[in-house]
Amino acid sequence: MTTPQGNGFVNSKPIIGITCGHTFEGSGRFYVNEPYVRCIEAAGGLPFIIPGLKSAADLDGLLDYIDGLLLPGGVDVAPIHFDEEPIPALGDVNPVWDELELYAARAALHLDLPILGICRGAQLLNVAAGGTLYQDIDSQIPGPLYQHTQKAPNWYPSHSLSVEEGTLLAEIFGSGDVRVNSFHHQSIKEPARGFEATARSSDGIIEAVESRMNSFVLGVQWHPEHMVGYYPRQMKLFTSFIDAAMQRKGRCKAVGTGSTAESC
Ligand code: MN
């Protein structure tokens, strides 16, 4: 990793890569919803926005500069990535977005970068690691299910979930019941190898997954970035993530300049 020298550049904050959403509307557009950026900033991180590149392998050059990866919410993950054909209730998919995030997530898992996946980001993370999804929970899971696409305001904790003891999520939140908002019609079906479901709503939907093989790899199915203003406990997801990125940054610094991606 090259550090700019002699220009007064000093950065003590961990740099958090945020993958861009993408739309084909107009001539094509990349975007990141502002609340993700604000939560990373508020937690002490420095957001670094990463677009989908024509050559995904060039992302390696960007990932060398980051200390953590945030995978935000968005459109559906295309079922081709977990070996299924599309069902009628599948929503919008976007190959530019999928390719960016699958590459970035796999590289980050390999590097043991701290990863926080939110909603689509949690699903994408699971698929990147080899897990599967329900393409549409209402048509694929025998009911009755709760309303997981809430019509209440986006900060409102519309359904409850239960956090497993002895997990990273329990360290952050405490185990037991938490109420969360809900804006998803896909969900994790089978957690990837080395991953485990660490929170479920009582209708059986997996609401959080984490990797047992990485230091901080967590996906949550809800949207904490919309809740933090009303429910400060949700901010702990971001502060814990930034703490993990800070620790990794410290470890890499200790390894010294010239360290390769593999060594830190
Ligand atoms: Mn839900």
CSV table of C-alpha atoms and ligand atoms in Angstrom, one decimal:
chain,number,residue,atom,x,y,z
A,1,MET,CA,0.0,0.0,0.0
A,2,THR,CA,1.4,3.4,-1.0
A,3,THR,CA,1.1,6.2,1.5
A,4,PRO,CA,1.3,9.8,0.2
A,5,GLN,CA,4.4,11.4,1.6
A,6,GLY,CA,5.3,15.0,2.3
A,7,ASN,CA,1.9,16.6,1.6
A,8,GLY,CA,0.7,16.8,5.2
A,9,PHE,CA,-1.8,14.0,4.6
A,10,VAL,CA,-2.6,12.3,7.9
A,11,ASN,CA,-5.4,9.9,8.4
A,12,SER,CA,-6.1,8.1,11.6
A,13,LYS,CA,-9.6,7.0,10.7
A,14,PRO,CA,-10.3,3.6,9.2
A,15,ILE,CA,-11.4,3.9,5.6
A,16,ILE,CA,-14.7,2.1,4.9
A,17,GLY,CA,-15.4,1.1,1.4
A,18,ILE,CA,-19.1,1.4,0.5
A,19,THR,CA,-20.2,-0.3,-2.7
A,20,CYS,CA,-22.3,1.8,-5.1
A,21,GLY,CA,-25.8,1.0,-6.0
A,22,HIS,CA,-26.4,1.2,-9.8
A,23,THR,CA,-29.4,2.0,-12.0
A,24,PHE,CA,-29.6,1.6,-15.8
A,25,GLU,CA,-31.9,4.6,-16.0
A,26,GLY,CA,-30.8,7.5,-18.2
A,27,SER,CA,-27.3,6.9,-19.3
A,28,GLY,CA,-26.6,4.8,-16.1
A,29,ARG,CA,-26.0,6.1,-12.6
A,30,PHE,CA,-24.1,5.0,-9.5
A,31,TYR,CA,-25.5,6.1,-6.1
A,32,VAL,CA,-25.1,5.6,-2.3
A,33,ASN,CA,-28.0,6.5,0.0
A,34,GLU,CA,-26.8,9.2,2.4
A,35,PRO,CA,-27.7,7.5,5.7
A,36,TYR,CA,-25.0,4.9,5.2
A,37,VAL,CA,-22.3,7.6,4.8
A,38,ARG,CA,-23.6,9.5,7.8
A,39,CYS,CA,-23.6,6.4,10.0
A,40,ILE,CA,-20.0,5.5,9.0
A,41,GLU,CA,-18.9,9.1,9.7
A,42,ALA,CA,-20.7,9.3,13.0
A,43,ALA,CA,-19.1,6.0,14.1
A,44,GLY,CA,-15.6,7.4,13.3
A,45,GLY,CA,-14.9,5.9,9.9
A,46,LEU,CA,-14.0,7.6,6.6
A,47,PRO,CA,-16.4,6.5,3.8
A,48,PHE,CA,-14.9,5.7,0.4
A,49,ILE,CA,-17.4,5.0,-2.3
A,50,ILE,CA,-16.6,2.2,-4.8
A,51,PRO,CA,-18.3,2.0,-8.2
A,52,GLY,CA,-18.7,-1.1,-10.4
A,53,LEU,CA,-15.7,-1.3,-12.8
A,54,LYS,CA,-15.6,-2.8,-16.2
A,55,SER,CA,-12.7,-4.9,-15.0
A,56,ALA,CA,-13.7,-6.2,-11.6
A,57,ALA,CA,-10.1,-7.4,-10.9
A,58,ASP,CA,-9.1,-3.7,-10.8
A,59,LEU,CA,-11.1,-3.5,-7.6
A,60,ASP,CA,-8.1,-5.2,-5.9
A,61,GLY,CA,-6.2,-1.9,-6.3
A,62,LEU,CA,-9.0,-0.1,-4.4
A,63,LEU,CA,-9.5,-2.7,-1.7
A,64,ASP,CA,-5.9,-2.4,-0.7
A,65,TYR,CA,-6.7,1.0,0.6
A,66,ILE,CA,-9.7,0.2,2.8
A,67,ASP,CA,-10.0,-1.2,6.3
A,68,GLY,CA,-13.6,-2.3,6.2
A,69,LEU,CA,-16.4,-3.0,3.6
A,70,LEU,CA,-20.0,-1.9,3.9
A,71,LEU,CA,-22.5,-3.7,1.6
A,72,PRO,CA,-25.6,-1.5,1.5
A,73,GLY,CA,-29.3,-2.3,0.8
A,74,GLY,CA,-30.7,-2.4,-2.7
A,75,VAL,CA,-32.3,-4.5,-5.4
A,76,ASP,CA,-32.6,-8.3,-5.5
A,77,VAL,CA,-29.6,-10.5,-5.9
A,78,ALA,CA,-29.9,-12.4,-9.3
A,79,PRO,CA,-30.7,-16.1,-8.6
A,80,ILE,CA,-28.1,-17.2,-11.2
A,81,HIS,CA,-25.5,-16.6,-8.5
A,82,PHE,CA,-27.0,-19.3,-6.3
A,83,ASP,CA,-27.8,-21.7,-9.2
A,84,GLU,CA,-31.6,-21.0,-9.5
A,85,GLU,CA,-33.9,-19.9,-12.3
A,86,PRO,CA,-35.9,-16.7,-11.7
A,87,ILE,CA,-39.4,-17.1,-10.2
A,88,PRO,CA,-42.2,-14.7,-11.2
A,89,ALA,CA,-42.0,-12.8,-7.9
A,90,LEU,CA,-38.3,-11.9,-8.3
A,91,GLY,CA,-37.8,-8.2,-8.2
A,92,ASP,CA,-35.4,-5.9,-10.1
A,93,VAL,CA,-31.9,-7.2,-10.5
A,94,ASN,CA,-28.7,-5.5,-11.7
A,95,PRO,CA,-25.7,-7.3,-13.1
A,96,VAL,CA,-23.4,-4.3,-12.7
A,97,TRP,CA,-24.2,-4.1,-9.0
A,98,ASP,CA,-24.1,-7.9,-8.5
A,99,GLU,CA,-20.7,-8.2,-10.1
A,100,LEU,CA,-19.2,-5.3,-8.1
A,101,GLU,CA,-20.4,-6.6,-4.8
A,102,LEU,CA,-19.7,-10.3,-5.4
A,103,TYR,CA,-16.1,-9.5,-6.3
A,104,ALA,CA,-15.6,-7.1,-3.5
A,105,ALA,CA,-17.3,-9.3,-0.9
A,106,ARG,CA,-15.2,-12.4,-1.9
A,107,ALA,CA,-12.0,-10.4,-1.9
A,108,ALA,CA,-12.8,-8.9,1.5
A,109,LEU,CA,-13.6,-12.3,3.0
A,110,HIS,CA,-10.3,-13.6,1.6
A,111,LEU,CA,-8.5,-10.6,3.2
A,112,ASP,CA,-10.5,-11.0,6.4
A,113,LEU,CA,-11.6,-7.3,6.1
A,114,PRO,CA,-14.4,-6.4,8.5
A,115,ILE,CA,-17.7,-6.5,6.6
A,116,LEU,CA,-21.1,-5.2,7.5
A,117,GLY,CA,-23.9,-6.2,5.1
A,118,ILE,CA,-27.3,-4.5,5.4
A,119,CYS,CA,-30.4,-6.0,3.9
A,120,ARG,CA,-29.4,-6.8,0.2
A,121,GLY,CA,-25.9,-6.5,1.6
A,122,ALA,CA,-26.5,-9.4,4.0
A,123,GLN,CA,-28.0,-11.5,1.3
A,124,LEU,CA,-25.2,-10.7,-1.2
A,125,LEU,CA,-22.6,-11.5,1.5
A,126,ASN,CA,-24.2,-14.9,2.0
A,127,VAL,CA,-24.4,-15.6,-1.7
A,128,ALA,CA,-20.7,-14.5,-2.2
A,129,ALA,CA,-19.7,-17.0,0.4
A,130,GLY,CA,-21.7,-19.8,-1.3
A,131,GLY,CA,-25.1,-19.6,0.5
A,132,THR,CA,-28.6,-19.4,-1.0
A,133,LEU,CA,-31.6,-17.1,-0.8
A,134,TYR,CA,-35.4,-17.2,-1.0
A,135,GLN,CA,-36.1,-15.1,-4.1
A,136,ASP,CA,-39.5,-14.1,-2.6
A,137,ILE,CA,-40.4,-15.2,1.0
A,138,ASP,CA,-44.2,-14.8,0.6
A,139,SER,CA,-44.4,-17.1,-2.4
A,140,GLN,CA,-41.7,-19.6,-1.3
A,141,ILE,CA,-42.2,-20.1,2.4
A,142,PRO,CA,-45.4,-21.6,3.7
A,143,GLY,CA,-47.0,-19.0,5.8
A,144,PRO,CA,-48.2,-17.2,7.7
A,145,LEU,CA,-45.3,-14.8,7.7
A,146,TYR,CA,-45.0,-11.4,9.2
A,147,GLN,CA,-45.2,-8.3,7.0
A,148,HIS,CA,-41.5,-7.9,6.1
A,149,THR,CA,-42.1,-5.0,3.7
A,150,GLN,CA,-43.4,-2.6,6.2
A,151,LYS,CA,-45.7,0.3,5.4
A,152,ALA,CA,-44.8,2.1,8.6
A,153,PRO,CA,-42.1,4.9,8.5
A,154,ASN,CA,-38.6,3.6,7.8
A,155,TRP,CA,-37.3,4.1,11.3
A,156,TYR,CA,-40.2,2.2,12.9
A,157,PRO,CA,-39.3,-1.2,14.5
A,158,SER,CA,-42.2,-3.2,13.1
A,159,HIS,CA,-41.3,-6.8,14.0
A,160,SER,CA,-39.3,-8.5,16.6
A,161,LEU,CA,-36.4,-10.9,16.3
A,162,SER,CA,-34.4,-13.1,18.6
A,163,VAL,CA,-30.6,-12.9,18.8
A,164,GLU,CA,-28.6,-16.1,19.5
A,165,GLU,CA,-26.4,-16.2,22.6
A,166,GLY,CA,-22.7,-16.4,22.1
A,167,THR,CA,-22.6,-14.6,18.8
A,168,LEU,CA,-21.0,-11.4,17.5
A,169,LEU,CA,-24.4,-9.9,17.2
A,170,ALA,CA,-25.1,-10.8,20.9
A,171,GLU,CA,-21.9,-9.1,21.8
A,172,ILE,CA,-23.1,-6.0,20.1
A,173,PHE,CA,-26.8,-6.0,21.0
A,174,GLY,CA,-27.0,-8.5,23.8
A,175,SER,CA,-28.9,-11.7,23.2
A,176,GLY,CA,-32.7,-12.0,23.3
A,177,ASP,CA,-35.4,-10.0,21.7
A,178,VAL,CA,-34.9,-6.8,19.6
A,179,ARG,CA,-37.4,-5.0,17.5
A,180,VAL,CA,-36.3,-3.9,14.0
A,181,ASN,CA,-37.7,-2.3,10.8
A,182,SER,CA,-38.2,-4.5,7.8
A,183,PHE,CA,-38.0,-3.8,4.0
A,184,HIS,CA,-37.2,-7.0,2.3
A,185,HIS,CA,-39.0,-9.7,0.3
A,186,GLN,CA,-35.9,-11.9,-0.2
A,187,SER,CA,-34.1,-13.5,2.7
A,188,ILE,CA,-31.3,-16.0,3.4
A,189,LYS,CA,-32.3,-19.6,2.9
A,190,GLU,CA,-29.2,-21.6,3.6
A,191,PRO,CA,-26.3,-19.8,5.3
A,192,ALA,CA,-23.0,-20.2,3.5
A,193,ARG,CA,-20.5,-22.8,4.8
A,194,GLY,CA,-18.8,-21.3,7.8
A,195,PHE,CA,-21.7,-18.9,8.3
A,196,GLU,CA,-24.5,-19.2,10.9
A,197,ALA,CA,-27.9,-17.6,11.3
A,198,THR,CA,-27.6,-15.5,14.5
A,199,ALA,CA,-31.0,-13.8,14.6
A,200,ARG,CA,-34.4,-14.9,13.4
A,201,SER,CA,-37.9,-13.5,13.6
A,202,SER,CA,-40.4,-15.9,15.2
A,203,ASP,CA,-42.0,-16.7,11.8
A,204,GLY,CA,-38.6,-18.3,11.0
A,205,ILE,CA,-37.0,-15.7,8.7
A,206,ILE,CA,-33.2,-15.4,9.1
A,207,GLU,CA,-32.6,-11.8,10.1
A,208,ALA,CA,-28.8,-11.9,10.7
A,209,VAL,CA,-25.8,-14.1,9.6
A,210,GLU,CA,-22.2,-14.0,10.6
A,211,SER,CA,-19.1,-15.8,9.6
A,212,ARG,CA,-17.4,-18.1,12.1
A,213,MET,CA,-14.2,-18.0,10.1
A,214,ASN,CA,-13.6,-14.2,10.0
A,215,SER,CA,-13.0,-11.6,12.7
A,216,PHE,CA,-16.0,-9.4,11.9
A,217,VAL,CA,-18.3,-10.4,9.1
A,218,LEU,CA,-21.9,-9.6,9.9
A,219,GLY,CA,-25.0,-9.3,7.8
A,220,VAL,CA,-28.3,-7.9,9.1
A,221,GLN,CA,-31.6,-8.1,7.3
A,222,TRP,CA,-33.0,-4.8,8.7
A,223,HIS,CA,-31.9,-1.2,8.1
A,224,PRO,CA,-30.1,0.2,11.2
A,225,GLU,CA,-29.2,3.3,9.3
A,226,HIS,CA,-32.8,4.4,9.4
A,227,MET,CA,-33.2,3.6,13.1
A,228,VAL,CA,-30.2,5.2,14.7
A,229,GLY,CA,-31.9,8.6,15.3
A,230,TYR,CA,-34.6,7.0,17.4
A,231,TYR,CA,-32.9,3.8,18.7
A,232,PRO,CA,-29.3,4.5,19.7
A,233,ARG,CA,-28.7,0.8,20.3
A,234,GLN,CA,-28.7,0.4,16.5
A,235,MET,CA,-25.6,2.7,16.3
A,236,LYS,CA,-23.6,-0.1,18.0
A,237,LEU,CA,-23.7,-2.0,14.8
A,238,PHE,CA,-21.7,0.8,13.1
A,239,THR,CA,-19.4,1.6,16.1
A,240,SER,CA,-18.5,-2.1,16.5
A,241,PHE,CA,-17.8,-2.4,12.8
A,242,ILE,CA,-15.6,0.7,12.9
A,243,ASP,CA,-13.8,-0.6,16.0
A,244,ALA,CA,-13.0,-3.8,14.1
A,245,ALA,CA,-11.8,-1.8,11.1
A,246,MET,CA,-9.6,0.3,13.4
A,247,GLN,CA,-8.1,-2.8,14.9
A,248,ARG,CA,-7.3,-4.3,11.5
A,249,LYS,CA,-5.8,-1.0,10.4
A,250,GLY,CA,-3.6,-1.1,13.5
A,251,ARG,CA,-2.5,-4.7,12.8
A,252,CYS,CA,-1.7,-3.8,9.2
A,253,LYS,CA,0.3,-0.7,10.3
A,254,ALA,CA,2.2,-2.9,12.7
A,255,VAL,CA,3.1,-5.3,9.8
A,256,GLY,CA,4.8,-2.3,8.3
A,257,THR,CA,5.1,-0.7,4.8
A,258,GLY,CA,5.5,-3.1,2.0
A,259,SER,CA,3.1,-5.5,3.6
A,260,THR,CA,1.1,-7.5,1.0
A,261,ALA,CA,-2.7,-7.8,1.1
A,262,GLU,CA,-2.3,-11.4,2.2
A,263,SER,CA,-0.2,-10.4,5.2
A,264,CYS,CA,-2.7,-8.0,6.6
B,1,MN,MN,-37.8,-8.6,8.4
